[in-house]
XYZ file of C-alpha atoms in Angstrom:
294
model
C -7.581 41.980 -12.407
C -10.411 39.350 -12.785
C -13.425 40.452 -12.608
C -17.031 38.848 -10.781
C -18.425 36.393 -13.159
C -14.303 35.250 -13.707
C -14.557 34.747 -9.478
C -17.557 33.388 -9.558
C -16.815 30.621 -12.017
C -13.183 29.758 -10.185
C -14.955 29.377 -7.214
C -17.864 27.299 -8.187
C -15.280 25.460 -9.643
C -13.308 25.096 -6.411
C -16.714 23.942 -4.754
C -17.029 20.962 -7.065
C -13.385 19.807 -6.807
C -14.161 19.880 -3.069
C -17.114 17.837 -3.225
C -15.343 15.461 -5.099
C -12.501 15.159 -2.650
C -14.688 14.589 0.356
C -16.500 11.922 -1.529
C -13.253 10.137 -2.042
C -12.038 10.821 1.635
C -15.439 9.008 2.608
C -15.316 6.396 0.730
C -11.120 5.722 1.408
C -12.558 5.708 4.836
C -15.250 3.225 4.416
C -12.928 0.373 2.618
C -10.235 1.319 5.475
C -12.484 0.011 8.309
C -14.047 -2.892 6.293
C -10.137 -3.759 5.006
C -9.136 -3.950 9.082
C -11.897 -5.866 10.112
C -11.154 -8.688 7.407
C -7.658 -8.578 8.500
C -8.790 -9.255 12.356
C -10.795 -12.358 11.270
C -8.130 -13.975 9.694
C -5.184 -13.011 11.864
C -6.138 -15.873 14.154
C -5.437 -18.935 11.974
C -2.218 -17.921 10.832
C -1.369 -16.756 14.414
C -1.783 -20.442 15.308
C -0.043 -21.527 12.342
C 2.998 -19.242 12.771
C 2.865 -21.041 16.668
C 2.386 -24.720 15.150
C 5.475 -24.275 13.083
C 7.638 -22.890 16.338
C 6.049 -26.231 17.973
C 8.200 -27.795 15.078
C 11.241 -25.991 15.352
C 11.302 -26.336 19.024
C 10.566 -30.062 19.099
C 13.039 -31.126 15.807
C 15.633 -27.838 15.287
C 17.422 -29.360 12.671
C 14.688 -30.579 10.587
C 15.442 -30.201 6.592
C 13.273 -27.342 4.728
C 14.042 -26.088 1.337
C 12.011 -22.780 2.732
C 14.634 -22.055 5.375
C 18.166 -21.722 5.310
C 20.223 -24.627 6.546
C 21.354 -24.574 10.143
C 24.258 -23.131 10.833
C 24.598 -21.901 6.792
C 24.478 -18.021 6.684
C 26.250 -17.566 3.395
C 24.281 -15.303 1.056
C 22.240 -17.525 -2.079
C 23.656 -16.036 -5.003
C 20.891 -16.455 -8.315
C 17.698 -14.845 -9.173
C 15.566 -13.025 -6.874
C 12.214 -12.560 -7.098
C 10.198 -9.387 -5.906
C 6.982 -9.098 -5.281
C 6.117 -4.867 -5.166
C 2.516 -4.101 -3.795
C 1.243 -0.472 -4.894
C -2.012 0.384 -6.373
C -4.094 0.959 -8.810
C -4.482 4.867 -8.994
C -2.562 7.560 -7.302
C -4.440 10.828 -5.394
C -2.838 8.878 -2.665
C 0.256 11.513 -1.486
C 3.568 9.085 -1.569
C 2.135 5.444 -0.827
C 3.294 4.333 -4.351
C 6.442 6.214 -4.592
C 7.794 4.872 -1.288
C 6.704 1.634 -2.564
C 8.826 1.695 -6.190
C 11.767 3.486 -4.228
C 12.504 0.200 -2.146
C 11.933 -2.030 -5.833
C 14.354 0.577 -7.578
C 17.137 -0.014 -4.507
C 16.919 -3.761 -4.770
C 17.133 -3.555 -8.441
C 19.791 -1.608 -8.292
C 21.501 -4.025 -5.659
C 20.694 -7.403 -7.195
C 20.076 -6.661 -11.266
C 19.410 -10.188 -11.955
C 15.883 -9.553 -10.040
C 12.492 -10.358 -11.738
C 9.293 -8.214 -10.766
C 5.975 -9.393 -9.573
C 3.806 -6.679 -9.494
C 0.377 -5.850 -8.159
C -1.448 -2.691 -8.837
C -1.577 -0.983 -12.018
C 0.567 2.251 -10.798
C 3.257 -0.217 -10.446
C 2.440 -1.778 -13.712
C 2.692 1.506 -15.263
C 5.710 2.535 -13.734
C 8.171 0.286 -14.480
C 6.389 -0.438 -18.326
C 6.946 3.440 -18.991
C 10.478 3.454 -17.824
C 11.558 0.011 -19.571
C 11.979 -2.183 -17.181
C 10.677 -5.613 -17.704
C 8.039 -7.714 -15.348
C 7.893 -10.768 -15.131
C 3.720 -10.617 -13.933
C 1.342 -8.357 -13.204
C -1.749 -9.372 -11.119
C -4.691 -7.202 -12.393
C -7.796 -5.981 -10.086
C -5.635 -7.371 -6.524
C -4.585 -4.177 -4.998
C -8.168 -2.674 -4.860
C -9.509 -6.269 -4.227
C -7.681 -8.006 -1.977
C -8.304 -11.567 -1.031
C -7.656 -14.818 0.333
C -7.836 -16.502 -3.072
C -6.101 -13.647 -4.634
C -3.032 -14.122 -2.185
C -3.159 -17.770 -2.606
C -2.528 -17.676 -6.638
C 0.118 -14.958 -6.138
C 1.883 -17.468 -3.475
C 0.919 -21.016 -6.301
C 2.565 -18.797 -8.572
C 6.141 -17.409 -6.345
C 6.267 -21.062 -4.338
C 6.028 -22.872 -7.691
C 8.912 -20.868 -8.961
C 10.804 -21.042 -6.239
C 10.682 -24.824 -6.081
C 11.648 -25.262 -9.563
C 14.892 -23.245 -8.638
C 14.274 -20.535 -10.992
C 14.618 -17.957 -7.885
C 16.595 -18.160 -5.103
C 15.281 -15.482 -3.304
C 12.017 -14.482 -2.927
C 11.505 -10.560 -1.458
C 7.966 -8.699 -0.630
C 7.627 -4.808 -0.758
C 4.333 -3.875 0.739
C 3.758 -0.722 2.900
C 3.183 -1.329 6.484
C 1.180 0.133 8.655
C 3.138 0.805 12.181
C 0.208 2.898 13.877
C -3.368 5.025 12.832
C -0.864 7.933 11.886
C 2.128 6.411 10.622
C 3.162 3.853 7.592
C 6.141 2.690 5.865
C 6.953 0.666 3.050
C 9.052 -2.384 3.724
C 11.369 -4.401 1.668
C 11.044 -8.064 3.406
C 12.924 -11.556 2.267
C 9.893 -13.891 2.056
C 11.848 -17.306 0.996
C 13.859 -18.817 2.288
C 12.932 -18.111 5.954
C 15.565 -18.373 9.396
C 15.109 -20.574 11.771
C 15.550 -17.302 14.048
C 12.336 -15.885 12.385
C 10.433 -18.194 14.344
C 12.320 -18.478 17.210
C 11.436 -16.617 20.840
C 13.986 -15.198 23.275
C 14.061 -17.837 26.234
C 12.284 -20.673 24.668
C 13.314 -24.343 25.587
C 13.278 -27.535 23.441
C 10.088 -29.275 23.817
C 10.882 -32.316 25.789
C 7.843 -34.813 25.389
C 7.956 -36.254 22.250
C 5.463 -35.698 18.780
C 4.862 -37.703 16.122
C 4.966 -36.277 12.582
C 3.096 -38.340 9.873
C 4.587 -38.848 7.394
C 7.229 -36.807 9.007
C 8.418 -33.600 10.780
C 9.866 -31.832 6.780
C 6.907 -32.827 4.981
C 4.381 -31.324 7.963
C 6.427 -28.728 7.723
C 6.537 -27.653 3.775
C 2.800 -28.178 3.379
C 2.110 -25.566 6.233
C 4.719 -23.611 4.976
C 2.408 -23.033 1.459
C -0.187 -21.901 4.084
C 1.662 -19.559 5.998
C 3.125 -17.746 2.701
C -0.557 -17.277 1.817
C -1.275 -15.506 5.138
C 1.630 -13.740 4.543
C 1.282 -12.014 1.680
C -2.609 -11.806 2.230
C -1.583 -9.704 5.294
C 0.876 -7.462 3.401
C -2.241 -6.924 0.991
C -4.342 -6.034 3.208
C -1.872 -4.252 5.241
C -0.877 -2.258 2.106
C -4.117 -1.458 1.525
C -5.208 -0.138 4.337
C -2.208 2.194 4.306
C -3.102 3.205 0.878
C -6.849 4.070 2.232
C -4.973 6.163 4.503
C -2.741 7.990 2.503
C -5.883 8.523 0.048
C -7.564 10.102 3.277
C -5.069 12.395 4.609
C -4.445 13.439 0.879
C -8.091 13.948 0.718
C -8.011 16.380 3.883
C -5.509 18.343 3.074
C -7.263 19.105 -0.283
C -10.293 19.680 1.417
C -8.615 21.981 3.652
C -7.052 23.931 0.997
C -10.245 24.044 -0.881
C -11.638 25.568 1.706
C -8.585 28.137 1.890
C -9.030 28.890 -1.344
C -12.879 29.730 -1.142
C -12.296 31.985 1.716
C -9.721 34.045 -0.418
C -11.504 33.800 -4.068
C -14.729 34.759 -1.487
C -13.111 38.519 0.312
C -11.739 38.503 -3.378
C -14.985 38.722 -4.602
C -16.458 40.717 -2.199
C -14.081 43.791 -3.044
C -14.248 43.448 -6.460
C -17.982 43.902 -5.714
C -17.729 46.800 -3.808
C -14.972 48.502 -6.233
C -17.836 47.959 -8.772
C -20.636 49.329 -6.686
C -18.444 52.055 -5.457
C -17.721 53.134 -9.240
C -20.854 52.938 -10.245
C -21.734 55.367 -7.422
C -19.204 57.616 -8.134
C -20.034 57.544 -12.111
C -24.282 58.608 -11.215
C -22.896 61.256 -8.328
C -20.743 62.606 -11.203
C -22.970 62.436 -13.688
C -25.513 64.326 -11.614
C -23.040 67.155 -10.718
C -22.588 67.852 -14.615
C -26.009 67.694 -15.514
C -26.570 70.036 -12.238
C -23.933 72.723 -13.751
C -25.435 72.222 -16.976
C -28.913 73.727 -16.330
C-alpha cells in the first residue's frame, strides 16, 4: 500500500495535469467564439453569391458549365478523384480526427484511384505512417484558417480540375449540426447539380438579363468564388467543431481529475490516520512495558 509522501506526489501531480486541462478548455473556448464570429461576417457574401448563381440557373437552365454536370446526364464520371480531408493539427480532441480519416479511408477504399489533399498535420501524419501517398499537404491551415488560405487550396483543386487531371473533386470536413452535436461529412465539391441550387417551387425568371460576355463565362468566374466560400466555410466549420471536441474532452478530464483528487484525498486521509493511530498504539505500548518494568 502507498504510503503519504507516494499520495501526496500523485496528487500534486493530478493538480497540475488539471490545471493544464482547464487552460486548454479556455483557450479551445476562446478561438471557438472568435472562429464563429468570422464565419458570421462572411456568410453574407457568399449567401448572395450562392442566390446570384440560382438567378442564373433560373433565368438560362441549360447554360454550359464544366463545374456542373450536364442536364439531363446523371451517369457517374469515371477517372481520378480528388479529396480534400480537413483534420487538425494535434489530437486531445476525443474523435474529431478519427471520424474525419474514417470517411477518407471509405472513399479510398471505394474509388482507389483517389489522390489526397490534406490539411492538418494529424492527417498528414496519418496517412504518411500508414503508407499511403498525398498528393499535398497544406501546413499551419487547420489552426489558421483563412480567406486566403481557402482561396490557394481552391487555385490549387480548380486548377487541377480544369486541366482534367480529376474528375471528381470530394471535401471531408466535420460539420457542425448544433452547440452539442457534430459530424464529419464526405461532400462532392466538383462538379456541382443543377439541383444543388435549385428551390422546391421556384419558376423561370421571365424578364430577361443580359450576361456580358455571356451567361457560362459569368457563371465559371463566380463559380471560383463560391468554391472559396466553400471550403473557407468547411474550415471554419471544422474548426470550430474541433474547438469543441477539444472542450468537451477538456471537461471530462477535468471532471475526472477532480474524481481522482477526491479519492487519492480520503486515500490519504486514512493512510494518515492508520499512521497516527500506530504511532499511538506503539507510545501506549511502549508505556505499558516500561510501566511493568519498574
Amino acid at each position: 500500500m502507498p504510503g503519504t509522501k507516494e499520495i501526496k506526489s500523485h496528487m500534486d501531480s493530478v493538480g497540475e495535469t488539471r490545471k493544464i486541462t482547464n487552460a486548454m478548455y479556455l483557450i479551445a473556448s476562446t478561438k471557438l467564439q472568435r472562429a464563429r464570429q468570422e464565419l458570421e461576417h462572411t456568410r453574407p457574401y457568399f449567401e448572395a453569391l450562392r442566390g446570384e448563381i440560382k438567378r442564373i440557373f433560373r433565368t438560362a437552365y441549360d447554360v454550359d458549365s464544366p463545374y456542373f454536370f450536364p442536364v439531363g446526364d446523371g451517369t457517374p464520371l469515371t477517372g481520378t478523384y480528388g479529396c480534400l480531408v480537413i483534420t487538425a493539427d494535434k489530437g486531445l480532441a476525443g474523435s474529431y480526427n478519427q471520424n474525419a480519416i474514417r470517411q477518407a479511408l471509405q472513399l479510398l477504399e471505394q474509388h482507389p484511384d483517389t489522390k489526397l489533399f490534406v490539411v492538418g498535420e494529424y492527417g498528414r501524419r496519418f496517412f504518411s505512417q500508414r503508407g499511403i501517398p498525398i498528393e499535398h499537404s497544406f501546413l499551419y491551415t487547420a489552426q489558421n484558417p483563412t480567406m486566403a488560405r481557402a482561396r490557394e487550396i481552391s487555385a490549387l483543386l480548380l486548377d487541377r480540375f480544369d486541366q482534367g487531371e480529376l474528375k471528381q473533386i470530394f471535401v471531408i470536413y466535420t460539420d457542425m449540426e448544433s452547440a452539442m452535436s457534430f459530424q464529419a461529412r464526405s461532400t462532392r465539391l466538383l462538379p456541382f447539380h443543377r439541383s444543388h441550387f435549385a428551390s422546391p417551387g421556384e419558376k423561370a425568371v421571365t424578364e430577361p438579363f443580359e450576361f456580358l460576355p455571356d451567361a457560362k463565362a459569368v457563371l465559371n468566374n463566380m463559380m471560383q468564388s463560391y468554391v472559396s466560400g466553400f471550403l473557407y466555410s468547411a474550415l471554419i466549420d471544422s474548426f470550430c467543431c474541433e474547438q469543441d471536441a477539444r472542450m468537451t474532452a477538456m471537461d471530462s478530464a477535468n471532471r475526472n481529475a477532480e474524481k481522482l483528487l477526491g479519492e487519492l484525498s480520503l486515500q490519504y486521509n486514512r493512510v494518515r490516520q492508520a499512521a497516527i493511530t500506530r504511532e499511538i498504539t506503539e507510545i501506549s505500548a511502549g508505556a505499558r512495558a516500561q510501566k511493568k518494568g519498574r
